Amino acid sequence: MDQIRIIGGSPLHGVVEVGGAKNAALPILAASLLGGGECIIDHVPQVRDVITMTKLLALLGVEVQAEGERVMLEASNVQSIEAPYDLVKTMRASILALGPLLTRLGEAKVSLPGGCAIGTRPVNLHLKGLAMMGAEVRVEHGYIHAKASRLKGARIDLDFPTVTGTENLIMAACLAKGTTSLHHVAREPEIADLCAFLVKRGAKISGAGTDTITIEGVSELQGAKHWVMPDRVEAGTFVMAGAITGGDLTVKGCVTDHLGNLFTKIQEMGVKLAEHAEGVRVRRTAPLQAVEVKTLPYPGFPTDLQAQMMALMSVAEGTSVMTETIFEGRFLHVPELQRMGASIEVDGPHAVVKGISALTGAPVMASDLRASAGLVLAGLAAEGETTISRVYHLDRGYERLEEKLGAVGGQIQRIREVA
Ligand code: UD1
């Protein structure tokens, strides 16, 4: 398995560019299943989860062609209804095939994703919503098996604003008979991006980006071209990389509106941010200051930036508190940060971080996608050498991270496993 080796202590300088959003690309690619006609998707990040999604789509009968950041899809001949365990277990977002397959073909069998490192992550709200639209949903032999000759529009109030749950129900409603109104849904910008693509395909959707979305079902969708929005989690990670190393870094393609909460906290920590035509410039000359942060659904502080923020808190002056409200068990990076000298105490959903003057490099292990990014930031700031193993977690969602950070002065490289 590949490792990432970092020699800490070099401030980052220059311009680093954000790629397309993984969490927007995945539902948009899944939405190709909704009908024939060529879909051309640009600015698709070349990350492992995207490759897994294209493999799944090909298995279901979609003709998929990828050329760099462009993916072309043609789903006229989709016949298979089954997303198998082998693929689903490597990527929970495979659940995004459920809504489109069911509404297009009248039946879908998608493996239950099962447990994952950051918590139980159930999909009950996806299933409840589809059942309210008239689907007969059974869970048997490890699979979700849903059937409906044609879904019917319904009013659905979500108990919690689940992101992929909202996306599954929107896609299902596009081809349902009648109007569906979804209430208390997730407001993440990736959902608005998915809706923009669906509207180009001929779907009738209003309210995207708000907590109430209305979809008037149509009988079919056509092909469309779409450019995927920039990745706000990658952008936020770069902003924090500039902040933790005390550099002067411009993050190109960073959409300020998508990261309001992070920016408030980063500025509270003493980091200077300035918006430019090119992107956001991040500078720090004084020590970082402690802050209190709570993860929340958008527009709150994203759980996907929690581990990275804890790396910053580890070296901030004073005592910081991180409260994780989205996923229980999403503190797997804590023992690894402790190996680097961080002083962190976890009590249920709270982590109390007493800032120290410097972390020290150590061999550490990545446990999930965003935890890995937290360890990269810690390594960039630490004294001496850090090696991160199990970087396949990082490769699921970050595109050439070591190259991008290396190009702006980070001493970071991938050590490839010799086969
Ligand atoms: C998406 C993102 C992921 C991000 C997460 C929260 C994608 C591909 N992934 O994941 O990067 O960390 O949003 O911002 O976009 N829940 C239920 N029942 C359900 C569904 C969810 O109880 O049916 C709970 C989950 O256990 C969790 C919370 O809702 O506690 C949020 O999960 P959800 O928004 O569904 O996350 P994902 O869509 O899986």
Short mmCIF file of C-alpha atoms and ligand atoms in Angstrom, two decimals:
data_model
loop_
_atom_site.label_atom_id
_atom_site.label_comp_id
_atom_site.label_asym_id
_atom_site.label_seq_id
_atom_site.Cartn_x
_atom_site.Cartn_y
_atom_site.Cartn_z
CA MET A 1 0.00 0.00 0.00
CA ASP A 2 1.20 3.51 -0.83
CA GLN A 3 2.29 5.86 1.93
CA ILE A 4 2.57 9.64 2.11
CA ARG A 5 5.77 11.05 3.58
CA ILE A 6 5.87 14.63 4.81
CA ILE A 7 8.69 16.70 6.24
CA GLY A 8 6.90 19.41 8.20
CA GLY A 9 7.68 23.05 8.74
CA SER A 10 7.57 24.59 5.25
CA PRO A 11 5.03 27.41 4.87
CA LEU A 12 2.96 27.06 1.70
CA HIS A 13 3.29 29.84 -0.88
CA GLY A 14 1.75 30.39 -4.30
CA VAL A 15 -1.46 29.31 -5.99
CA VAL A 16 -3.21 25.97 -5.59
CA GLU A 17 -6.24 25.09 -7.69
CA VAL A 18 -9.41 23.37 -6.54
CA GLY A 19 -10.84 20.55 -8.68
CA GLY A 20 -14.43 19.46 -9.27
CA ALA A 21 -16.51 18.42 -6.27
CA LYS A 22 -16.55 14.67 -5.60
CA ASN A 23 -19.84 14.96 -3.71
CA ALA A 24 -21.51 16.75 -6.64
CA ALA A 25 -19.96 14.53 -9.33
CA LEU A 26 -21.22 11.31 -7.70
CA PRO A 27 -24.96 12.12 -7.74
CA ILE A 28 -24.64 13.80 -11.16
CA LEU A 29 -23.03 10.67 -12.62
CA ALA A 30 -25.71 8.52 -10.95
CA ALA A 31 -28.37 10.77 -12.50
CA SER A 32 -27.25 9.57 -15.94
CA LEU A 33 -29.31 6.46 -15.14
CA LEU A 34 -32.52 8.49 -15.44
CA GLY A 35 -32.75 8.31 -19.24
CA GLY A 36 -31.09 8.04 -22.62
CA GLY A 37 -29.39 10.88 -24.52
CA GLU A 38 -25.74 11.79 -24.19
CA CYS A 39 -24.65 13.36 -20.92
CA ILE A 40 -21.30 15.15 -20.98
CA ILE A 41 -19.96 15.95 -17.54
CA ASP A 42 -16.89 18.20 -17.22
CA HIS A 43 -14.66 19.11 -14.27
CA VAL A 44 -15.06 15.64 -12.79
CA PRO A 45 -12.34 14.95 -10.20
CA GLN A 46 -10.19 11.91 -10.92
CA VAL A 47 -10.61 10.25 -7.55
CA ARG A 48 -11.25 6.65 -6.54
CA ASP A 49 -14.96 7.17 -5.64
CA VAL A 50 -15.64 8.58 -9.11
CA ILE A 51 -13.96 5.55 -10.70
CA THR A 52 -16.08 3.27 -8.50
CA MET A 53 -19.24 5.10 -9.57
CA THR A 54 -18.37 4.81 -13.27
CA LYS A 55 -17.69 1.09 -12.77
CA LEU A 56 -21.08 0.68 -11.14
CA LEU A 57 -22.82 2.58 -13.94
CA ALA A 58 -21.06 0.48 -16.60
CA LEU A 59 -22.16 -2.67 -14.79
CA LEU A 60 -25.76 -1.42 -14.90
CA GLY A 61 -25.53 -0.93 -18.67
CA VAL A 62 -24.53 2.73 -19.04
CA GLU A 63 -21.97 3.38 -21.80
CA VAL A 64 -19.26 5.31 -20.00
CA GLN A 65 -16.26 7.01 -21.55
CA ALA A 66 -13.81 9.01 -19.46
CA GLU A 67 -11.22 11.39 -20.91
CA GLY A 68 -9.37 13.30 -18.22
CA GLU A 69 -11.85 15.48 -16.38
CA ARG A 70 -14.66 14.73 -18.87
CA VAL A 71 -17.02 11.80 -18.48
CA MET A 72 -19.49 10.97 -21.26
CA LEU A 73 -22.45 8.77 -20.45
CA GLU A 74 -25.25 7.25 -22.49
CA ALA A 75 -27.86 5.31 -20.55
CA SER A 76 -30.33 4.21 -23.26
CA ASN A 77 -29.72 0.54 -22.63
CA VAL A 78 -29.81 0.25 -18.86
CA GLN A 79 -31.33 -3.10 -18.01
CA SER A 80 -29.63 -4.37 -14.90
CA ILE A 81 -31.29 -3.36 -11.64
CA GLU A 82 -28.62 -4.59 -9.24
CA ALA A 83 -25.82 -2.71 -7.46
CA PRO A 84 -23.77 -5.52 -5.92
CA TYR A 85 -22.16 -5.66 -2.50
CA ASP A 86 -18.61 -5.83 -3.89
CA LEU A 87 -18.91 -2.28 -5.23
CA VAL A 88 -21.27 -0.82 -2.64
CA LYS A 89 -19.04 -1.87 0.27
CA THR A 90 -16.16 0.18 -1.14
CA MET A 91 -18.32 3.29 -1.59
CA ARG A 92 -21.47 4.09 0.37
CA ALA A 93 -22.50 6.66 -2.25
CA SER A 94 -23.46 3.68 -4.49
CA ILE A 95 -26.81 4.06 -2.72
CA LEU A 96 -27.34 6.95 -5.18
CA ALA A 97 -28.22 4.35 -7.83
CA LEU A 98 -31.35 3.36 -5.88
CA GLY A 99 -33.67 6.28 -6.68
CA PRO A 100 -32.78 6.54 -10.40
CA LEU A 101 -33.00 2.77 -11.06
CA LEU A 102 -36.32 2.43 -9.27
CA THR A 103 -37.98 5.36 -11.01
CA ARG A 104 -36.58 4.47 -14.46
CA LEU A 105 -36.97 0.67 -14.46
CA GLY A 106 -39.63 0.09 -11.81
CA GLU A 107 -37.30 -2.04 -9.71
CA ALA A 108 -33.93 -1.75 -8.00
CA LYS A 109 -31.74 -4.02 -5.89
CA VAL A 110 -28.96 -2.21 -4.09
CA SER A 111 -26.76 -3.82 -1.49
CA LEU A 112 -27.09 -2.32 1.99
CA PRO A 113 -23.87 -0.38 2.53
CA GLY A 114 -23.21 -1.82 6.00
CA GLY A 115 -21.10 -0.23 8.71
CA CYS A 116 -18.31 2.21 8.14
CA ALA A 117 -15.47 3.63 10.16
CA ILE A 118 -17.22 6.88 11.00
CA GLY A 119 -20.46 5.46 12.39
CA THR A 120 -23.54 3.39 11.62
CA ARG A 121 -24.81 5.60 8.76
CA PRO A 122 -28.27 4.12 8.14
CA VAL A 123 -30.30 4.69 4.94
CA ASN A 124 -33.75 4.41 6.54
CA LEU A 125 -34.76 7.92 5.43
CA HIS A 126 -34.03 7.11 1.77
CA LEU A 127 -36.26 4.04 2.06
CA LYS A 128 -39.03 5.78 3.99
CA GLY A 129 -39.25 8.50 1.34
CA LEU A 130 -39.39 6.02 -1.54
CA ALA A 131 -42.10 4.03 0.29
CA MET A 132 -44.13 7.25 0.65
CA MET A 133 -43.92 7.58 -3.13
CA GLY A 134 -45.56 4.18 -3.43
CA ALA A 135 -42.56 1.84 -3.61
CA GLU A 136 -42.69 -1.57 -2.02
CA VAL A 137 -39.39 -1.73 -0.18
CA ARG A 138 -37.94 -4.85 1.40
CA VAL A 139 -34.58 -5.50 2.94
CA GLU A 140 -33.54 -9.10 2.44
CA HIS A 141 -30.30 -11.05 2.08
CA GLY A 142 -28.30 -7.86 2.63
CA TYR A 143 -30.03 -6.06 -0.22
CA ILE A 144 -32.58 -3.28 -0.49
CA HIS A 145 -35.17 -4.49 -2.98
CA ALA A 146 -37.57 -1.78 -4.12
CA LYS A 147 -40.40 -2.05 -6.67
CA ALA A 148 -42.98 0.34 -8.10
CA SER A 149 -44.47 0.24 -11.58
CA ARG A 150 -44.45 4.06 -11.43
CA LEU A 151 -43.65 6.13 -8.38
CA LYS A 152 -46.26 8.69 -7.35
CA GLY A 153 -45.62 12.24 -6.19
CA ALA A 154 -45.97 12.76 -2.44
CA ARG A 155 -45.27 15.19 0.38
CA ILE A 156 -42.24 13.98 2.31
CA ASP A 157 -40.87 15.56 5.49
CA LEU A 158 -37.41 14.31 6.35
CA ASP A 159 -36.59 13.64 10.03
CA PHE A 160 -33.02 14.76 9.35
CA PRO A 161 -31.62 16.61 6.30
CA THR A 162 -29.67 13.68 4.87
CA VAL A 163 -27.58 14.68 1.86
CA THR A 164 -27.62 11.55 -0.31
CA GLY A 165 -31.16 10.81 0.93
CA THR A 166 -32.33 14.18 -0.42
CA GLU A 167 -30.53 13.47 -3.72
CA ASN A 168 -32.05 10.00 -4.07
CA LEU A 169 -35.58 11.33 -3.52
CA ILE A 170 -35.10 14.25 -5.94
CA MET A 171 -33.90 11.86 -8.67
CA ALA A 172 -36.73 9.41 -7.98
CA ALA A 173 -39.31 12.22 -8.11
CA CYS A 174 -38.10 13.46 -11.53
CA LEU A 175 -39.88 10.60 -13.34
CA ALA A 176 -42.71 10.05 -10.81
CA LYS A 177 -46.34 10.70 -11.65
CA GLY A 178 -47.42 14.04 -10.20
CA THR A 179 -45.74 16.47 -7.86
CA THR A 180 -43.41 15.66 -4.98
CA SER A 181 -42.66 18.20 -2.28
CA LEU A 182 -39.66 17.48 -0.09
CA HIS A 183 -39.45 19.31 3.23
CA HIS A 184 -36.62 19.77 5.75
CA VAL A 185 -34.18 18.58 3.10
CA ALA A 186 -30.41 19.13 3.02
CA ARG A 187 -29.28 22.48 1.57
CA GLU A 188 -25.74 21.51 0.57
CA PRO A 189 -24.58 23.30 -2.63
CA GLU A 190 -23.90 19.88 -4.21
CA ILE A 191 -27.68 19.30 -4.17
CA ALA A 192 -28.26 22.54 -6.04
CA ASP A 193 -25.61 21.45 -8.57
CA LEU A 194 -27.36 18.11 -9.09
CA CYS A 195 -30.68 19.94 -9.56
CA ALA A 196 -29.10 22.32 -12.10
CA PHE A 197 -28.00 19.28 -14.12
CA LEU A 198 -31.41 17.61 -13.83
CA VAL A 199 -33.16 20.79 -14.99
CA LYS A 200 -30.88 20.85 -18.06
CA ARG A 201 -32.08 17.30 -18.73
CA GLY A 202 -35.69 18.48 -18.66
CA ALA A 203 -36.64 17.89 -15.02
CA LYS A 204 -39.03 20.36 -13.37
CA ILE A 205 -37.52 21.32 -10.04
CA SER A 206 -37.92 24.41 -7.89
CA GLY A 207 -36.44 25.39 -4.53
CA ALA A 208 -33.01 23.74 -5.02
CA GLY A 209 -30.63 24.94 -2.32
CA THR A 210 -33.46 25.66 0.14
CA ASP A 211 -35.01 23.28 2.67
CA THR A 212 -38.12 22.73 0.54
CA ILE A 213 -37.80 21.32 -2.95
CA THR A 214 -40.68 20.71 -5.33
CA ILE A 215 -40.41 18.34 -8.27
CA GLU A 216 -43.08 17.95 -10.91
CA GLY A 217 -42.62 14.54 -12.49
CA VAL A 218 -42.04 14.27 -16.26
CA SER A 219 -42.20 11.18 -18.47
CA GLU A 220 -38.61 11.28 -19.69
CA LEU A 221 -35.34 13.19 -19.54
CA GLN A 222 -32.89 13.99 -22.31
CA GLY A 223 -29.10 14.33 -22.48
CA ALA A 224 -27.27 17.44 -21.23
CA LYS A 225 -23.86 18.96 -20.65
CA HIS A 226 -22.70 20.07 -17.21
CA TRP A 227 -19.62 21.47 -15.45
CA VAL A 228 -19.30 20.20 -11.87
CA MET A 229 -18.99 22.86 -9.13
CA PRO A 230 -15.63 23.28 -7.34
CA ASP A 231 -14.98 21.02 -4.36
CA ARG A 232 -15.61 23.05 -1.20
CA VAL A 233 -14.07 20.40 1.04
CA GLU A 234 -10.86 20.36 -0.97
CA ALA A 235 -10.91 24.19 -1.01
CA GLY A 236 -11.40 24.30 2.77
CA THR A 237 -8.57 21.80 3.24
CA PHE A 238 -6.22 24.04 1.20
CA VAL A 239 -7.29 27.13 3.15
CA MET A 240 -6.45 25.31 6.36
CA ALA A 241 -3.15 24.05 4.90
CA GLY A 242 -2.15 27.68 4.27
CA ALA A 243 -3.28 28.60 7.78
CA ILE A 244 -1.53 25.79 9.67
CA THR A 245 1.80 26.27 7.88
CA GLY A 246 1.78 30.06 8.30
CA GLY A 247 2.12 30.61 4.59
CA ASP A 248 0.72 32.92 1.95
CA LEU A 249 -1.43 30.74 -0.24
CA THR A 250 -4.06 31.57 -2.84
CA VAL A 251 -6.75 28.95 -3.27
CA LYS A 252 -7.97 29.28 -6.85
CA GLY A 253 -11.56 28.31 -7.55
CA CYS A 254 -12.58 28.54 -3.89
CA VAL A 255 -16.21 29.73 -3.67
CA THR A 256 -16.43 31.94 -0.57
CA ASP A 257 -20.20 31.54 -0.25
CA HIS A 258 -19.81 27.79 0.18
CA LEU A 259 -17.43 28.12 3.13
CA GLY A 260 -18.87 30.97 5.19
CA ASN A 261 -18.71 29.12 8.49
CA LEU A 262 -15.15 27.90 8.01
CA PHE A 263 -14.00 31.39 7.08
CA THR A 264 -15.54 32.91 10.22
CA LYS A 265 -13.72 30.37 12.40
CA ILE A 266 -10.41 30.67 10.56
CA GLN A 267 -10.48 34.45 10.93
CA GLU A 268 -11.33 34.07 14.61
CA MET A 269 -8.14 31.98 14.83
CA GLY A 270 -6.11 34.95 13.58
CA VAL A 271 -5.77 34.02 9.91
CA LYS A 272 -6.11 36.73 7.26
CA LEU A 273 -8.35 35.96 4.31
CA ALA A 274 -8.81 38.14 1.24
CA GLU A 275 -11.02 37.53 -1.76
CA HIS A 276 -9.46 38.00 -5.21
CA ALA A 277 -10.72 37.49 -8.71
CA GLU A 278 -8.50 34.40 -8.78
CA GLY A 279 -9.62 32.93 -5.47
CA VAL A 280 -9.03 33.35 -1.76
CA ARG A 281 -5.67 34.45 -0.35
CA VAL A 282 -4.77 32.94 3.05
CA ARG A 283 -2.04 34.47 5.23
CA ARG A 284 -0.95 33.96 8.79
CA THR A 285 1.81 35.79 10.61
CA ALA A 286 0.69 35.45 14.27
CA PRO A 287 0.09 32.20 16.23
CA LEU A 288 -3.28 30.48 15.73
CA GLN A 289 -5.85 31.12 18.49
CA ALA A 290 -8.24 28.58 20.06
CA VAL A 291 -11.86 28.40 18.84
CA GLU A 292 -15.07 26.49 19.51
CA VAL A 293 -16.56 24.71 16.53
CA LYS A 294 -19.67 22.56 16.10
CA THR A 295 -20.35 20.57 12.95
CA LEU A 296 -23.84 21.05 11.51
CA PRO A 297 -25.74 20.47 8.27
CA TYR A 298 -25.03 23.16 5.62
CA PRO A 299 -24.66 26.13 6.00
CA GLY A 300 -23.08 25.11 9.34
CA PHE A 301 -19.49 23.97 9.75
CA PRO A 302 -19.02 20.84 7.56
CA THR A 303 -18.28 17.54 9.27
CA ASP A 304 -16.00 16.82 6.28
CA LEU A 305 -13.63 19.56 7.53
CA GLN A 306 -13.72 18.56 11.20
CA ALA A 307 -10.52 16.45 11.25
CA GLN A 308 -8.58 19.15 9.39
CA MET A 309 -9.82 21.79 11.87
CA MET A 310 -8.67 19.60 14.77
CA ALA A 311 -5.15 19.60 13.33
CA LEU A 312 -5.23 23.41 13.52
CA MET A 313 -6.70 23.38 17.03
CA SER A 314 -3.83 21.10 18.14
CA VAL A 315 -1.32 23.91 17.59
CA ALA A 316 -3.55 26.91 18.46
CA GLU A 317 -2.87 28.97 21.60
CA GLY A 318 -5.45 28.11 24.28
CA THR A 319 -8.10 25.42 24.62
CA SER A 320 -10.41 24.66 21.70
CA VAL A 321 -13.57 22.56 21.68
CA MET A 322 -14.84 20.57 18.71
CA THR A 323 -18.37 19.16 18.83
CA GLU A 324 -19.33 16.61 16.17
CA THR A 325 -23.10 16.45 15.71
CA ILE A 326 -23.43 14.68 12.33
CA PHE A 327 -21.60 11.36 12.73
CA GLU A 328 -20.99 9.55 15.99
CA GLY A 329 -17.53 8.03 16.09
CA ARG A 330 -15.94 10.51 13.74
CA PHE A 331 -12.91 11.07 15.98
CA LEU A 332 -10.71 8.28 14.64
CA HIS A 333 -7.98 10.79 13.83
CA VAL A 334 -7.62 11.69 17.52
CA PRO A 335 -5.33 8.79 18.58
CA GLU A 336 -3.16 9.51 15.51
CA LEU A 337 -2.91 13.24 16.33
CA GLN A 338 -2.04 12.20 19.90
CA ARG A 339 0.86 10.16 18.49
CA MET A 340 2.11 13.44 17.07
CA GLY A 341 1.93 15.04 20.52
CA ALA A 342 -1.56 16.63 20.38
CA SER A 343 -3.36 17.06 23.70
CA ILE A 344 -6.96 16.00 23.04
CA GLU A 345 -9.61 14.57 25.34
CA VAL A 346 -12.76 13.11 23.84
CA ASP A 347 -16.01 13.07 25.80
CA GLY A 348 -18.91 11.77 23.69
CA PRO A 349 -19.43 14.20 20.80
CA HIS A 350 -16.97 16.73 22.26
CA ALA A 351 -13.23 16.90 21.85
CA VAL A 352 -11.29 19.30 24.07
CA VAL A 353 -8.02 20.30 22.43
CA LYS A 354 -5.29 22.01 24.47
CA GLY A 355 -3.01 23.71 21.98
CA ILE A 356 0.71 22.89 22.08
CA SER A 357 3.54 24.88 20.51
CA ALA A 358 4.40 22.23 17.90
CA LEU A 359 3.38 18.75 16.81
CA THR A 360 6.15 16.23 16.19
CA GLY A 361 6.24 14.01 13.10
CA ALA A 362 5.37 10.33 13.58
CA PRO A 363 4.19 7.29 11.63
CA VAL A 364 0.39 7.46 11.61
CA MET A 365 -2.47 5.59 10.00
CA ALA A 366 -5.37 7.01 7.99
CA SER A 367 -8.76 5.67 9.09
CA ASP A 368 -11.20 7.42 6.75
CA LEU A 369 -11.18 9.95 3.95
CA ARG A 370 -11.34 13.22 5.88
CA ALA A 371 -9.31 11.95 8.85
CA SER A 372 -6.48 11.36 6.37
CA ALA A 373 -6.63 14.99 5.26
CA GLY A 374 -6.40 16.07 8.92
CA LEU A 375 -3.23 14.00 9.28
CA VAL A 376 -1.73 15.56 6.14
CA LEU A 377 -2.27 19.04 7.60
CA ALA A 378 -0.80 17.96 10.93
CA GLY A 379 2.23 16.51 9.10
CA LEU A 380 2.77 19.74 7.13
CA ALA A 381 3.00 21.69 10.39
CA ALA A 382 4.87 19.12 12.51
CA GLU A 383 8.56 19.09 13.34
CA GLY A 384 10.33 16.34 11.38
CA GLU A 385 8.96 13.44 9.38
CA THR A 386 5.43 12.03 9.29
CA THR A 387 4.49 8.96 7.29
CA ILE A 388 0.82 8.26 6.68
CA SER A 389 -0.18 4.73 5.78
CA ARG A 390 -3.47 3.48 4.31
CA VAL A 391 -3.60 6.46 1.96
CA TYR A 392 -6.18 4.68 -0.18
CA HIS A 393 -8.67 6.47 2.08
CA LEU A 394 -7.26 9.79 0.89
CA ASP A 395 -7.33 8.68 -2.76
CA ARG A 396 -11.10 8.10 -2.51
CA GLY A 397 -11.74 11.84 -2.44
CA TYR A 398 -8.62 13.95 -2.99
CA GLU A 399 -7.09 14.33 -6.42
CA ARG A 400 -3.25 14.31 -6.49
CA LEU A 401 -3.16 15.98 -3.08
CA GLU A 402 0.57 15.42 -2.61
CA GLU A 403 1.33 16.91 -6.06
CA LYS A 404 -0.85 19.97 -5.47
CA LEU A 405 0.63 20.66 -2.01
CA GLY A 406 4.14 19.85 -3.22
CA ALA A 407 3.83 22.47 -5.99
CA VAL A 408 3.25 25.23 -3.40
CA GLY A 409 6.21 24.34 -1.20
CA GLY A 410 5.02 21.43 0.95
CA GLN A 411 7.66 18.74 1.42
CA ILE A 412 5.30 15.89 0.70
CA GLN A 413 5.63 12.84 -1.48
CA ARG A 414 3.95 9.56 -2.17
CA ILE A 415 5.97 6.45 -1.59
CA ARG A 416 4.57 3.86 -3.95
CA GLU A 417 4.43 0.29 -2.85
CA VAL A 418 6.64 -1.85 -5.02
CA ALA A 419 4.43 -4.62 -6.40
C1 UD1 B 1 -22.90 13.04 2.63
C2 UD1 B 1 -21.52 13.24 2.04
C3 UD1 B 1 -20.45 13.09 3.12
C4 UD1 B 1 -20.76 14.02 4.29
C5 UD1 B 1 -22.20 13.85 4.77
C6 UD1 B 1 -22.61 14.86 5.82
C7 UD1 B 1 -21.77 12.49 -0.25
C8 UD1 B 1 -21.47 11.47 -1.28
N1 UD1 B 1 -21.32 12.26 0.98
O1 UD1 B 1 -22.95 11.70 3.13
O2 UD1 B 1 -19.19 13.44 2.54
O3 UD1 B 1 -19.89 13.72 5.36
O4 UD1 B 1 -23.11 13.98 3.66
O5 UD1 B 1 -22.42 16.15 5.35
O6 UD1 B 1 -22.36 13.51 -0.54
N2 UD1 B 1 -28.98 9.42 8.48
C9 UD1 B 1 -30.00 8.66 8.99
N3 UD1 B 1 -30.81 8.00 8.10
C10 UD1 B 1 -30.64 8.09 6.75
C11 UD1 B 1 -29.58 8.87 6.25
C12 UD1 B 1 -28.78 9.54 7.14
O7 UD1 B 1 -30.18 8.55 10.19
O8 UD1 B 1 -31.41 7.46 6.01
C13 UD1 B 1 -28.07 10.15 9.41
C14 UD1 B 1 -26.65 9.60 9.33
O9 UD1 B 1 -26.45 8.49 10.15
C15 UD1 B 1 -25.83 10.78 9.79
C16 UD1 B 1 -26.63 11.98 9.26
O10 UD1 B 1 -27.93 11.47 8.99
O11 UD1 B 1 -25.78 10.83 11.19
C17 UD1 B 1 -26.05 12.63 8.02
O12 UD1 B 1 -25.89 11.69 7.01
P1 UD1 B 1 -26.09 12.03 5.46
O13 UD1 B 1 -26.37 13.47 5.28
O14 UD1 B 1 -27.05 11.05 4.91
O15 UD1 B 1 -24.65 11.70 4.89
P2 UD1 B 1 -24.36 11.05 3.49
O16 UD1 B 1 -25.39 11.52 2.52
O17 UD1 B 1 -24.11 9.59 3.64
#
